[in-house]
XYZ file of C-alpha atoms in Angstrom:
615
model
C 174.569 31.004 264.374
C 173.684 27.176 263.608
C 175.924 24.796 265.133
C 176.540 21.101 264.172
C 175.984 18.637 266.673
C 178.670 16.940 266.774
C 181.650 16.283 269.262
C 183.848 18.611 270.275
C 187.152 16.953 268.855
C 185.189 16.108 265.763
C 184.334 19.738 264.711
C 186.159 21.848 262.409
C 186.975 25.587 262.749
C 187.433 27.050 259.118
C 190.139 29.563 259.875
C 189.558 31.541 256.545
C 187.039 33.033 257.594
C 186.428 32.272 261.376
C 183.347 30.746 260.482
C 181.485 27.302 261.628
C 179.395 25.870 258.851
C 179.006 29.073 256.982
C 178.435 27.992 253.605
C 180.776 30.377 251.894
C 183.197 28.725 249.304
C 187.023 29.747 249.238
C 188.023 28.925 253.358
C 191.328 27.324 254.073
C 191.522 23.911 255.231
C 193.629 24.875 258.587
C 191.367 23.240 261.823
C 191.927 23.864 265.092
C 190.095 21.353 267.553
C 187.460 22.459 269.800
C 183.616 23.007 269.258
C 181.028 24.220 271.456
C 177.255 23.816 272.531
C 174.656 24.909 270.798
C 173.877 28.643 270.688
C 172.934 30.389 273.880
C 172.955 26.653 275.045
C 174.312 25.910 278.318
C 178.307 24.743 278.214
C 177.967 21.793 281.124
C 181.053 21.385 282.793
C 182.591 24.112 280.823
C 185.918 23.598 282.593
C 186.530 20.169 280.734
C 187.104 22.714 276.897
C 190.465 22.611 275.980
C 192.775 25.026 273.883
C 194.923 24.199 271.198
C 198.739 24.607 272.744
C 201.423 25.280 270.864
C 203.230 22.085 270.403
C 199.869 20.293 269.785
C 201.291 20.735 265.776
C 204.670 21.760 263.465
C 202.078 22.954 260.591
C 202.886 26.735 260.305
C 199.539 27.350 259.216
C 198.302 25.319 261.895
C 200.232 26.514 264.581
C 198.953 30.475 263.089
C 195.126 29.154 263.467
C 195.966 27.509 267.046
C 197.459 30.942 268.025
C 194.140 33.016 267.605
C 192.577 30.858 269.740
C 195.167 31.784 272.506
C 193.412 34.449 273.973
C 190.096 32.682 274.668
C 188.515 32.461 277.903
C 190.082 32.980 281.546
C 191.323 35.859 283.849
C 193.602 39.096 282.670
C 197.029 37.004 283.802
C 196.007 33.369 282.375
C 195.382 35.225 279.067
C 198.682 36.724 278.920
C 200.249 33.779 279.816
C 198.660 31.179 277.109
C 199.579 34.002 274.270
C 203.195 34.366 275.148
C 203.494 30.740 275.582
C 203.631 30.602 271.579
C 205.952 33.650 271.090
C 209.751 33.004 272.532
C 212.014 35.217 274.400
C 212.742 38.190 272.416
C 210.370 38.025 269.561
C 207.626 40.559 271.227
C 205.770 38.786 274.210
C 202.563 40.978 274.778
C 202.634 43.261 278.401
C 199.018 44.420 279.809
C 199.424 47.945 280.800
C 198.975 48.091 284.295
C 195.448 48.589 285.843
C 193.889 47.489 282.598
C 191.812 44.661 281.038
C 192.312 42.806 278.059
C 191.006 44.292 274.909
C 190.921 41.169 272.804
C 191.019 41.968 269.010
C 188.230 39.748 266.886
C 189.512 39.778 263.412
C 187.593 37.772 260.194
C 190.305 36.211 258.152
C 189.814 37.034 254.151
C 190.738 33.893 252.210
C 193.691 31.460 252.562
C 196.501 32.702 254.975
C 199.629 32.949 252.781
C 203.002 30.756 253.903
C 205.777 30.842 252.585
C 209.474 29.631 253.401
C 211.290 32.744 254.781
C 214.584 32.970 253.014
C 216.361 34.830 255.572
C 215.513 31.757 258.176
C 215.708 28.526 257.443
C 213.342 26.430 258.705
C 211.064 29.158 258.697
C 207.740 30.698 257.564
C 206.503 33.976 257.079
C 202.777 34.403 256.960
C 200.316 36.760 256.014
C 197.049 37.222 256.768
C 194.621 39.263 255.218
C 191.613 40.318 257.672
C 188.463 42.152 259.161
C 188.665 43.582 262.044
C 185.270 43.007 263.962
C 185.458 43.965 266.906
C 186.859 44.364 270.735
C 185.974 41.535 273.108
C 185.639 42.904 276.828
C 186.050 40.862 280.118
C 182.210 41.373 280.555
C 181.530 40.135 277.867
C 180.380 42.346 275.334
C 182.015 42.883 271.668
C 182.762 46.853 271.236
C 183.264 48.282 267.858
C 186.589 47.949 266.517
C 190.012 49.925 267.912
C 192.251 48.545 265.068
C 192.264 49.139 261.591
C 195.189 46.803 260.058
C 193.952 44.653 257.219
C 197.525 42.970 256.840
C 199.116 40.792 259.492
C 202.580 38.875 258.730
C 204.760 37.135 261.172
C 206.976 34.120 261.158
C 206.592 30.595 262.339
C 209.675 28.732 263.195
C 212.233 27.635 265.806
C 212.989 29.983 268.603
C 215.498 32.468 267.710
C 219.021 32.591 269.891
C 218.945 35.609 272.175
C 221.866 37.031 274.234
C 223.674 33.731 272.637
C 221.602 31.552 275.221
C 220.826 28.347 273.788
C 217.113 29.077 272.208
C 214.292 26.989 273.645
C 213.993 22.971 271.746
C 210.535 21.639 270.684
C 207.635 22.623 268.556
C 207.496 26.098 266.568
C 207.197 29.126 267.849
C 205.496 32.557 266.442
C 208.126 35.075 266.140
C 207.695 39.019 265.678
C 203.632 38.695 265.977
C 201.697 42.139 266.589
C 201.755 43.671 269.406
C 197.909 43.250 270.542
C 195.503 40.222 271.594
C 194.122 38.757 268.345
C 191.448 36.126 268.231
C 189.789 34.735 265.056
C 185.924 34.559 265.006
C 185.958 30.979 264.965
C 187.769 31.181 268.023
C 184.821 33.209 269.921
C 182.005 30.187 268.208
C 183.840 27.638 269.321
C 184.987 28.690 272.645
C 181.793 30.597 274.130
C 178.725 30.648 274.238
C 176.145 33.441 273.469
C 174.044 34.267 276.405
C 171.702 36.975 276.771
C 171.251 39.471 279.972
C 168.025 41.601 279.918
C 167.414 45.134 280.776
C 163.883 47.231 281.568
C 162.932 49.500 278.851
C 162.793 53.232 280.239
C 159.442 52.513 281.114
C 159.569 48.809 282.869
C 157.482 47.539 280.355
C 159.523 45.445 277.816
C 163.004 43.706 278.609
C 165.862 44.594 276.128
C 167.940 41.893 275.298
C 171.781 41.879 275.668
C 174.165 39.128 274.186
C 177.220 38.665 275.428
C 179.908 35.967 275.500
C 180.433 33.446 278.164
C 183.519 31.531 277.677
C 182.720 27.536 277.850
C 185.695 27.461 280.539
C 183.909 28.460 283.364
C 182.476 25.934 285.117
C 178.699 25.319 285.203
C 178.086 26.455 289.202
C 179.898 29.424 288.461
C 177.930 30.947 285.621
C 174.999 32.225 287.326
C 177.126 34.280 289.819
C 179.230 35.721 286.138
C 176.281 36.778 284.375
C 174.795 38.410 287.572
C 177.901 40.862 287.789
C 177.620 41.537 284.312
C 173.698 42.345 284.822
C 174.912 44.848 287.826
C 177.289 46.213 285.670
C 174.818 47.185 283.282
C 173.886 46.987 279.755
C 176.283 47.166 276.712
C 177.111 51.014 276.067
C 175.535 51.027 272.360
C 172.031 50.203 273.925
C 171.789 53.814 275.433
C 169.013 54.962 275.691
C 166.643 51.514 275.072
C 167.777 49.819 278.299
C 168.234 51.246 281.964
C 170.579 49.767 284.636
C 169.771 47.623 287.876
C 169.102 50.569 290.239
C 171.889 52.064 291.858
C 173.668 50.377 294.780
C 172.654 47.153 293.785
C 175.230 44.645 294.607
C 175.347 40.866 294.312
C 176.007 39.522 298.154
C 177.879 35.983 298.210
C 177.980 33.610 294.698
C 174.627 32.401 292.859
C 174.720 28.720 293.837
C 172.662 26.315 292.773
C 171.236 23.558 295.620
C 169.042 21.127 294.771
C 167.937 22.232 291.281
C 167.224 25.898 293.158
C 169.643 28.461 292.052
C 170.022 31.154 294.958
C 169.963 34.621 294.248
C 170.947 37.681 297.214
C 171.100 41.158 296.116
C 171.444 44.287 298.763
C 168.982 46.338 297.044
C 168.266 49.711 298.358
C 165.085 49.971 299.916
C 163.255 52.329 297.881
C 163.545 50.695 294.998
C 161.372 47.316 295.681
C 158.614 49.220 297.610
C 155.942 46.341 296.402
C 154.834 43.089 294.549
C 155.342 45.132 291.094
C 158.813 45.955 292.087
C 159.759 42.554 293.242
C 158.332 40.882 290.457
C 160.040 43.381 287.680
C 163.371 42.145 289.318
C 162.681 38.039 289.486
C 161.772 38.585 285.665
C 164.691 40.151 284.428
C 166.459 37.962 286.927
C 165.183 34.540 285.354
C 165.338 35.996 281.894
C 168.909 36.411 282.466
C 170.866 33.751 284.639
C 169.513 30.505 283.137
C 169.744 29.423 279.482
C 166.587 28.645 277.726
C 166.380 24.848 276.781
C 167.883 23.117 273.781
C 164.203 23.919 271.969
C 163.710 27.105 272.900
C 160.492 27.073 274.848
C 161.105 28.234 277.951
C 164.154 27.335 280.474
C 165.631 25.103 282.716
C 163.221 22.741 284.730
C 164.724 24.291 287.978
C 163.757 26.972 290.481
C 165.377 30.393 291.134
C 165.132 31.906 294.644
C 165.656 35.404 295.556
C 166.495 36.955 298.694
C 167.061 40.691 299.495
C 169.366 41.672 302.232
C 169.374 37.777 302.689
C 165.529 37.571 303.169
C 163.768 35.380 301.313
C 161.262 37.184 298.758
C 160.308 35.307 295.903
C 160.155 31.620 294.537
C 159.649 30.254 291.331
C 159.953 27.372 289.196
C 161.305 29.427 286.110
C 160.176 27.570 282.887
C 156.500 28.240 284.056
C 157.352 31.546 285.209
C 159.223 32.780 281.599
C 156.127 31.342 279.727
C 153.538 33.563 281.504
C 156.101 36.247 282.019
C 157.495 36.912 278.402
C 160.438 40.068 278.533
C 158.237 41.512 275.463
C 154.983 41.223 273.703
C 154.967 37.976 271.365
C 151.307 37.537 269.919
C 151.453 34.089 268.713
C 152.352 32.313 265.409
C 153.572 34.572 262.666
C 151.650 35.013 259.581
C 152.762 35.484 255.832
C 151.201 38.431 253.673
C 152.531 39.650 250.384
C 151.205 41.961 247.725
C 149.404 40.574 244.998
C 147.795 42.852 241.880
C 147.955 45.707 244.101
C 146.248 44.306 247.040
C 147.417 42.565 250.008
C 147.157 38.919 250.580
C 147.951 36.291 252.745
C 150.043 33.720 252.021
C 149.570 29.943 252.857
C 151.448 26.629 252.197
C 150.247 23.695 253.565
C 148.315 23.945 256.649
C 148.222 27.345 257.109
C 144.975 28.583 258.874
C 143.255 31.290 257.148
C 143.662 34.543 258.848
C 141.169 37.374 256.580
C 143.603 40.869 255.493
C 141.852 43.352 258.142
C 141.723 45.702 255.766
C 138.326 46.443 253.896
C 138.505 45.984 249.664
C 138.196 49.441 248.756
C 140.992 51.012 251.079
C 143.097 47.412 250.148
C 144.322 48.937 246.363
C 146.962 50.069 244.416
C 149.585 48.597 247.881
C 153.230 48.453 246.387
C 154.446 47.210 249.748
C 153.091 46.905 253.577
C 153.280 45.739 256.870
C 150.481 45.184 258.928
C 150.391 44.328 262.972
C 148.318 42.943 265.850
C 148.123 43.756 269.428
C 145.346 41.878 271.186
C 142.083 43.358 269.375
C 143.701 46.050 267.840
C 144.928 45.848 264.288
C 147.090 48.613 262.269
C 148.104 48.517 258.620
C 151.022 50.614 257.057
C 150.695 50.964 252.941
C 152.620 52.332 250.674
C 150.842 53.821 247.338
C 151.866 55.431 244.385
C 150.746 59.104 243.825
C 151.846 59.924 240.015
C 155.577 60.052 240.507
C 155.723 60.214 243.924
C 154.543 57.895 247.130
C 152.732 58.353 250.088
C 151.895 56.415 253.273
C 148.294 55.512 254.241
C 147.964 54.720 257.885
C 145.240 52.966 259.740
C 144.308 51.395 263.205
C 141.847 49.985 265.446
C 139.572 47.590 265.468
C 139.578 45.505 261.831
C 138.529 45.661 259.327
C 140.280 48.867 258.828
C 138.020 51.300 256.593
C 139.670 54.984 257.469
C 142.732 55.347 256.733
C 145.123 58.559 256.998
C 147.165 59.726 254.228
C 150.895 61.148 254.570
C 152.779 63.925 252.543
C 154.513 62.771 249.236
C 158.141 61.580 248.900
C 160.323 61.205 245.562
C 160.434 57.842 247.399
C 159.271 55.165 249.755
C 160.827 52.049 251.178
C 158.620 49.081 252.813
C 157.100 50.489 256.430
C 157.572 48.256 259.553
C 155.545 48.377 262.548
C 157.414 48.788 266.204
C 156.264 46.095 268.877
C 156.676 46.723 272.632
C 154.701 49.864 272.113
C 151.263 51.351 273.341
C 149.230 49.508 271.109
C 146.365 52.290 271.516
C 148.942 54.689 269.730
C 151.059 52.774 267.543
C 154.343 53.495 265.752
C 155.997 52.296 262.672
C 159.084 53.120 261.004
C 159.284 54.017 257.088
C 162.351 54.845 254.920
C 161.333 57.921 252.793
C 163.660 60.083 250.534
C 167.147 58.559 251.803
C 165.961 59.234 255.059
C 164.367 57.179 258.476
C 160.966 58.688 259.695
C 158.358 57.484 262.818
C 155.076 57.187 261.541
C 151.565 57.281 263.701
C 147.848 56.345 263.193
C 147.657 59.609 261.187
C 150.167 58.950 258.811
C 152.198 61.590 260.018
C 156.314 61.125 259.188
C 158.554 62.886 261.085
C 162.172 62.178 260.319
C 164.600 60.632 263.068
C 168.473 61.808 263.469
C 170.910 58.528 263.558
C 173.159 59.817 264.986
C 177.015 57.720 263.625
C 175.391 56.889 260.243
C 177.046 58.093 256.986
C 175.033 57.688 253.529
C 171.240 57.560 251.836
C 168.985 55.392 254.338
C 167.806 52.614 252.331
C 166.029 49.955 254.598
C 165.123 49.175 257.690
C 164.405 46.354 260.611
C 163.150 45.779 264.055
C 163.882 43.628 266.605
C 161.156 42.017 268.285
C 160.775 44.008 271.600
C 160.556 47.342 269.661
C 163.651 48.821 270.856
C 166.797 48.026 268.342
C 166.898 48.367 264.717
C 169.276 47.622 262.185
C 169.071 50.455 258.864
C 171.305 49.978 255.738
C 172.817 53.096 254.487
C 175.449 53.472 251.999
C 175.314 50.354 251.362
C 176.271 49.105 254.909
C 174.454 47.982 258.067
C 174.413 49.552 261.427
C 172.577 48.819 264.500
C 171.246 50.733 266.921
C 169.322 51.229 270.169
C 166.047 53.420 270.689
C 163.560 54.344 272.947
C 160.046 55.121 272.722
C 158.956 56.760 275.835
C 156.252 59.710 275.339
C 155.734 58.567 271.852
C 158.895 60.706 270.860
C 161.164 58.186 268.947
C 164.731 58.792 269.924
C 167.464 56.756 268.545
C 171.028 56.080 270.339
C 174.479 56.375 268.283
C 174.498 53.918 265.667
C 177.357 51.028 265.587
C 178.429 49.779 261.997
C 178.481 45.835 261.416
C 181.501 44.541 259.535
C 180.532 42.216 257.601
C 181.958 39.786 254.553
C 179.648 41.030 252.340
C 180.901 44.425 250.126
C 177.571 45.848 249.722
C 174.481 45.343 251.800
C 170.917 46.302 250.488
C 168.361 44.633 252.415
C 167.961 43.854 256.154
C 165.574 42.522 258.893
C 166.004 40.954 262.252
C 165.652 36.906 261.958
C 166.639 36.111 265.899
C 166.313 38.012 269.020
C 170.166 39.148 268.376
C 170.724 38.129 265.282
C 170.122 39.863 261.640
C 169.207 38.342 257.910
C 171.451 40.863 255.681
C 171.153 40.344 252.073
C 174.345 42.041 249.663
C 176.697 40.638 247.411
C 179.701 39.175 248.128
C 183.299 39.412 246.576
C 182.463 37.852 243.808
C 179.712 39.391 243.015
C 177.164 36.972 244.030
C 174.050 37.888 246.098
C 173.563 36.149 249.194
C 171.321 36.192 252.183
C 173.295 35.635 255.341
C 172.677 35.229 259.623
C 174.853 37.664 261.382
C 175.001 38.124 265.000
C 173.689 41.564 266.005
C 177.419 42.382 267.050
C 178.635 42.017 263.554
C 180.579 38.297 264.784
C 179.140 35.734 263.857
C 177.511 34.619 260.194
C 176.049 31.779 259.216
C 174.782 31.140 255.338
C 170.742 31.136 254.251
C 170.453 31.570 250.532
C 173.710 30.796 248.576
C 172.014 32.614 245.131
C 169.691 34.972 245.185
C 169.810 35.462 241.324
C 169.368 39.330 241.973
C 169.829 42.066 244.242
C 167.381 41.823 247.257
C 165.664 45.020 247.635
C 163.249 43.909 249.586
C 163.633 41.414 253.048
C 161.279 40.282 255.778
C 162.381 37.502 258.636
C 160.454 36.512 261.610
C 162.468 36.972 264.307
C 163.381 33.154 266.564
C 163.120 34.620 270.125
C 162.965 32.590 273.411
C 159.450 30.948 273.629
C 159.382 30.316 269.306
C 161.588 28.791 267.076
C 160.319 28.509 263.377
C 160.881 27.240 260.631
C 159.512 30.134 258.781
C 162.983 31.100 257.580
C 163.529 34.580 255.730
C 161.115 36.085 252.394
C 162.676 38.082 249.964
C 161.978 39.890 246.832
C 164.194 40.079 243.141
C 163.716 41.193 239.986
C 159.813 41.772 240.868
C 159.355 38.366 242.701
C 158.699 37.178 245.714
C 161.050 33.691 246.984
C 160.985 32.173 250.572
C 164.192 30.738 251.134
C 165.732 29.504 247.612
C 162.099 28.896 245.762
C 159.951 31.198 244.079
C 156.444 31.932 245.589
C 153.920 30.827 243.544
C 150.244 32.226 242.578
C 148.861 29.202 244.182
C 149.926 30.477 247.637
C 148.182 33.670 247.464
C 144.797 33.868 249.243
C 142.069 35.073 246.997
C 140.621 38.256 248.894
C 136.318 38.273 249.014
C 135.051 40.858 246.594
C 133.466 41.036 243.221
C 136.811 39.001 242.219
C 138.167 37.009 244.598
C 139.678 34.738 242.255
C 144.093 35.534 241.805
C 144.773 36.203 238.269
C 147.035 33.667 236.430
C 149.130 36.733 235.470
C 149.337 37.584 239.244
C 152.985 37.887 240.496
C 153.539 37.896 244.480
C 155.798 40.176 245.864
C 156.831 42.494 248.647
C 156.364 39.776 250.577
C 156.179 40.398 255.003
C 155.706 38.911 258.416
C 152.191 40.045 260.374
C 153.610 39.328 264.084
């Protein structure tokens, strides 16, 4: 979700598509003004961000892109009212049924809207617009899956109409006949909120799950604390079920969440029994600061401020938060990431530059015929995943402990095998991976043992997989689609929630892995039959461009995953046609490590590939 740094009445929203910088050819050349902060940046001011109105132009097609912007930001009523402020009396003004909440409509316009003089008007335009729907925008926030399935939108742009032979309304143009629900492009939600992300305890209190949701830049700066608190009592998105757990019952949120003095106040009524002791109280201040203060503009860390929390207005806790996030991460990170591949049917590591040498931890005679891999570290402890051939068939060897690895477990055969990834956030004295065998997604432990896991919502052969960083989402591609989805660890038993389907731009997808803490690298081809590797939000949103060309299907994808304390420039790996590429270039022989043995030395005929992330 890059973001160009420029002014806000400089940027351009590429209505086409609803995209900001995207890199994908074909978009119309309808702007609507308005740009906002960096990603899961703070908004300042916030309240300064102005909408497009309606008489700000007499372009239809501008006037179309200014009206999916309409529904941005603000209470149930203001909503309402900024919509129907572009549609005139008798051409359908929208009604909110009463006791509910907006469901705004995200939709991804496909290609250049059509306009075209309306022959029954004069002076008028009808316009259609082809489009994705992406999802359902909530007042708290979060993006649901999508309620609508129209692909076709046309409505006019022209004068007001004359109803009841009053004298129609002079000025501007007007949209007349649009549909009946609360539509907003996906530009409109990049340039009019920012991404911030609420945390939630694991079952088990151990990791913190990460949330995004969408804070519109129009609230004001003092008051986004105290909005992101009642969304953290309200509890985590429904699609994370069962990876996250809510605040404990009865919480409540007593007074705002000021800020005084570069201190933001914090006062929860919290029932007694659940902060018995220093462990209690310091599980809450984490997922607290975590989750009401942005992290800075480099990602290391937070604001230079302090957060204060009081229970039952007592005082409890204080903290100056950017130390407190760096010696309090919400999940295991274990330092710089390091790039293996395999290499003549061994593993290798990979280095470019600088790189410091870090030895495979496996020993040469168990590091042989590897057609893929994935390897981890926790602390002192070291596993390796690898996937072999056995005549026509492939099997999983399995090994952990203390390196270099020399036993190593050996699973049943499958008809086939996809690359294995390694969960973090788990015990690492019994860890768990994830493998793709025979269409299907299985656990794997220390003894090579696969046992295959429902997902539950998800239609078609399994063909990949990724993890997010704290162990608890994935994202599988199946049928050629994506679809993420939350799970939970606890007791060693893998158990994975009901899967949500990303719509994306892309018509087939065939590789994933997660390259930000809420955000996905999805390789497919697009409509014109080009591969491509693209960012996507984790909701399905937002997309952003990384490799314009592949030159061939990506089968095989690994990303290190930006989260909160590291931002890399690591980018994503890939493999085609038998080759390994990071980024848009090839990887050569030259950056494969020669292994010690009777021949360290890497053939000239060597050819990387499966290339992967040890994190």
């Amino acid at each position: 979700m890059s973001r160009r740094n420029l002014p806000a009445a400089t940027v351009a929203l590429l209505l086409c598509v609803g995209l900001v910088g995207c890199g994908i050819p074909g978009e119309t050349e309808v702007r609507v003004d308005g740009k906002g902060p960096e990603s899961g940046q703070d908004s300042g001011g916030g309240s300064t961000q102005r909408l497009p109105q309606r008489l700000d132009s007499e372009v239809p097609e501008q006037v179309a892109a200014n009206y999916l912007t309409a529904a941005a930001g603000g209470e149930t009523d203001e909503i309402y009212q900024r919509v129907n402020s572009y549609i005139p009396e008798g051409s359908g003004k929208l009604k909110l049924k009463v006791g509910g909440e907006p469901a705004i409509n995200l939709v991804r316009l496909i290609g250049r809207p059509q306009v075209k003089g309306d022959p029954a008007r004069s002076g008028s335009w009808l316009v259609t617009m082809q489009v994705q729907q992406v999802g359902v925008l909530r007042m708290n926030g979060t993006i649901g899956e999508p309620e609508l399935t129209e692909r076709t939108y046309v409505f006019r742009i022209g004068p007001a109409p004359v109803v009841d032979g009053a004298a129609p309304p002079t000025g501007g143009m007007w949209v007349i006949d649009p549909p009946p629900v609360l539509l907003m492009s996906t530009g409109a939600l990049d340039a009019y909120y920012s991404p911030r992300t609420i945390y939630f305890w694991n079952a088990g209190r151990t990791v913190l799950v990460p949330d995004v949701r969408y804070l519109p830049l129009s609230v004001p700066r003092e008051s986004q604390a105290t909005e992101l608190l009642g969304w953290l009592i309200g509890g985590p998105a429904p699609w994370l079920s069962p990876a996250a757990v809510p605040l404990p019952e009865g919480t409540s949120r007593i007074g705002n969440a000021p800020t005084s003095g570069g201190r933001l106040e914090v006062n929860l009524s919290v029932p007694a029994s659940e902060v018995t002791n220093d462990v209690d109280l310091d599980r809450l201040f984490t997922q607290l600061a975590w989750s009401l203060l942005p992290p800075n503009p480099q990602g290391m860390g937070g604001d230079d401020g302090e957060l204060e929390l009081k229970i039952q207005s007592q005082r409890r806790k204080v903290a100056a938060v950017d130390g407190y996030r760096r010696v309090n991460p919400p999940y295991p990170l274990t330092g710089t990431a390091t790039r293996f591949c395999v290499s003549e049917g061994a593993v290798h590591q990979l280095r470019d530059g600088d790189e410091a040498i870090e030895p495979v931890p496996i020993v040469p005679e168990q590091n042989r015929d590897v057609h893929s891999a994935a390897l981890t570290r926790d602390g002192n402890q070291v596993g390796a995943a690898l996937v072999t051939p056995d005549g026509e068939r492939w099997r999983l060897r399995v090994a952990s402990g203390a390196e270099p690895l020399q036993t190593f477990a050996l699973s049943d055969p499958y008809p086939s095998m996809e690359r294995p990834i390694w969960l973090k956030g788990v015990d690492p004295r019994a860890p768990i991976g994830l493998v793709v065998a025979d269409g299907n997604l299985h656990r794997f432990d220390s003894n090579a043992r696969l046992v295959r896991i429902a997902l539950p919502g998800v239609t078609g052969r399994v063909t990949g997989v990724g993890a997010a960083l704290d162990g608890h989402r994935i994202a599988v591609v199946a049928g050629g689609a994506v679809y993420v989805a939350a799970l939970s660890t606890d007791g060693g038993t893998v158990t994975v929630g009901r899967a949500r389907r990303l719509d994306t731009s892309l018509t087939t997808v065939t590789a994933v892995d997660w390259s930000g803490e809420s955000r996905l690298a999805l390789a497919g081809a697009q409509s014109d039959r080009r591969s491509v590797i693209e960012n996507i939000s984790a909701d399905g949103v937002l997309e952003t461009g990384l490799v314009d060309d592949t030159r061939g299907d990506v089968l095989h994808l690994a990303a290190y995953p930006d989260n909160p304390l590291s931002r890399t420039q690591l980018g994503v790996m890939y493999e085609t046609n038998g080759a390994a590429s990071a980024a848009d270039r090839l990887i050569g022989r030259d950056q494969v490590v020669p292994n010690p043995g009777p021949t360290p030395s890497v053939s000239a005929s060597s050819k990387p590939s499966a290339p992967f992330f040890r994190y």
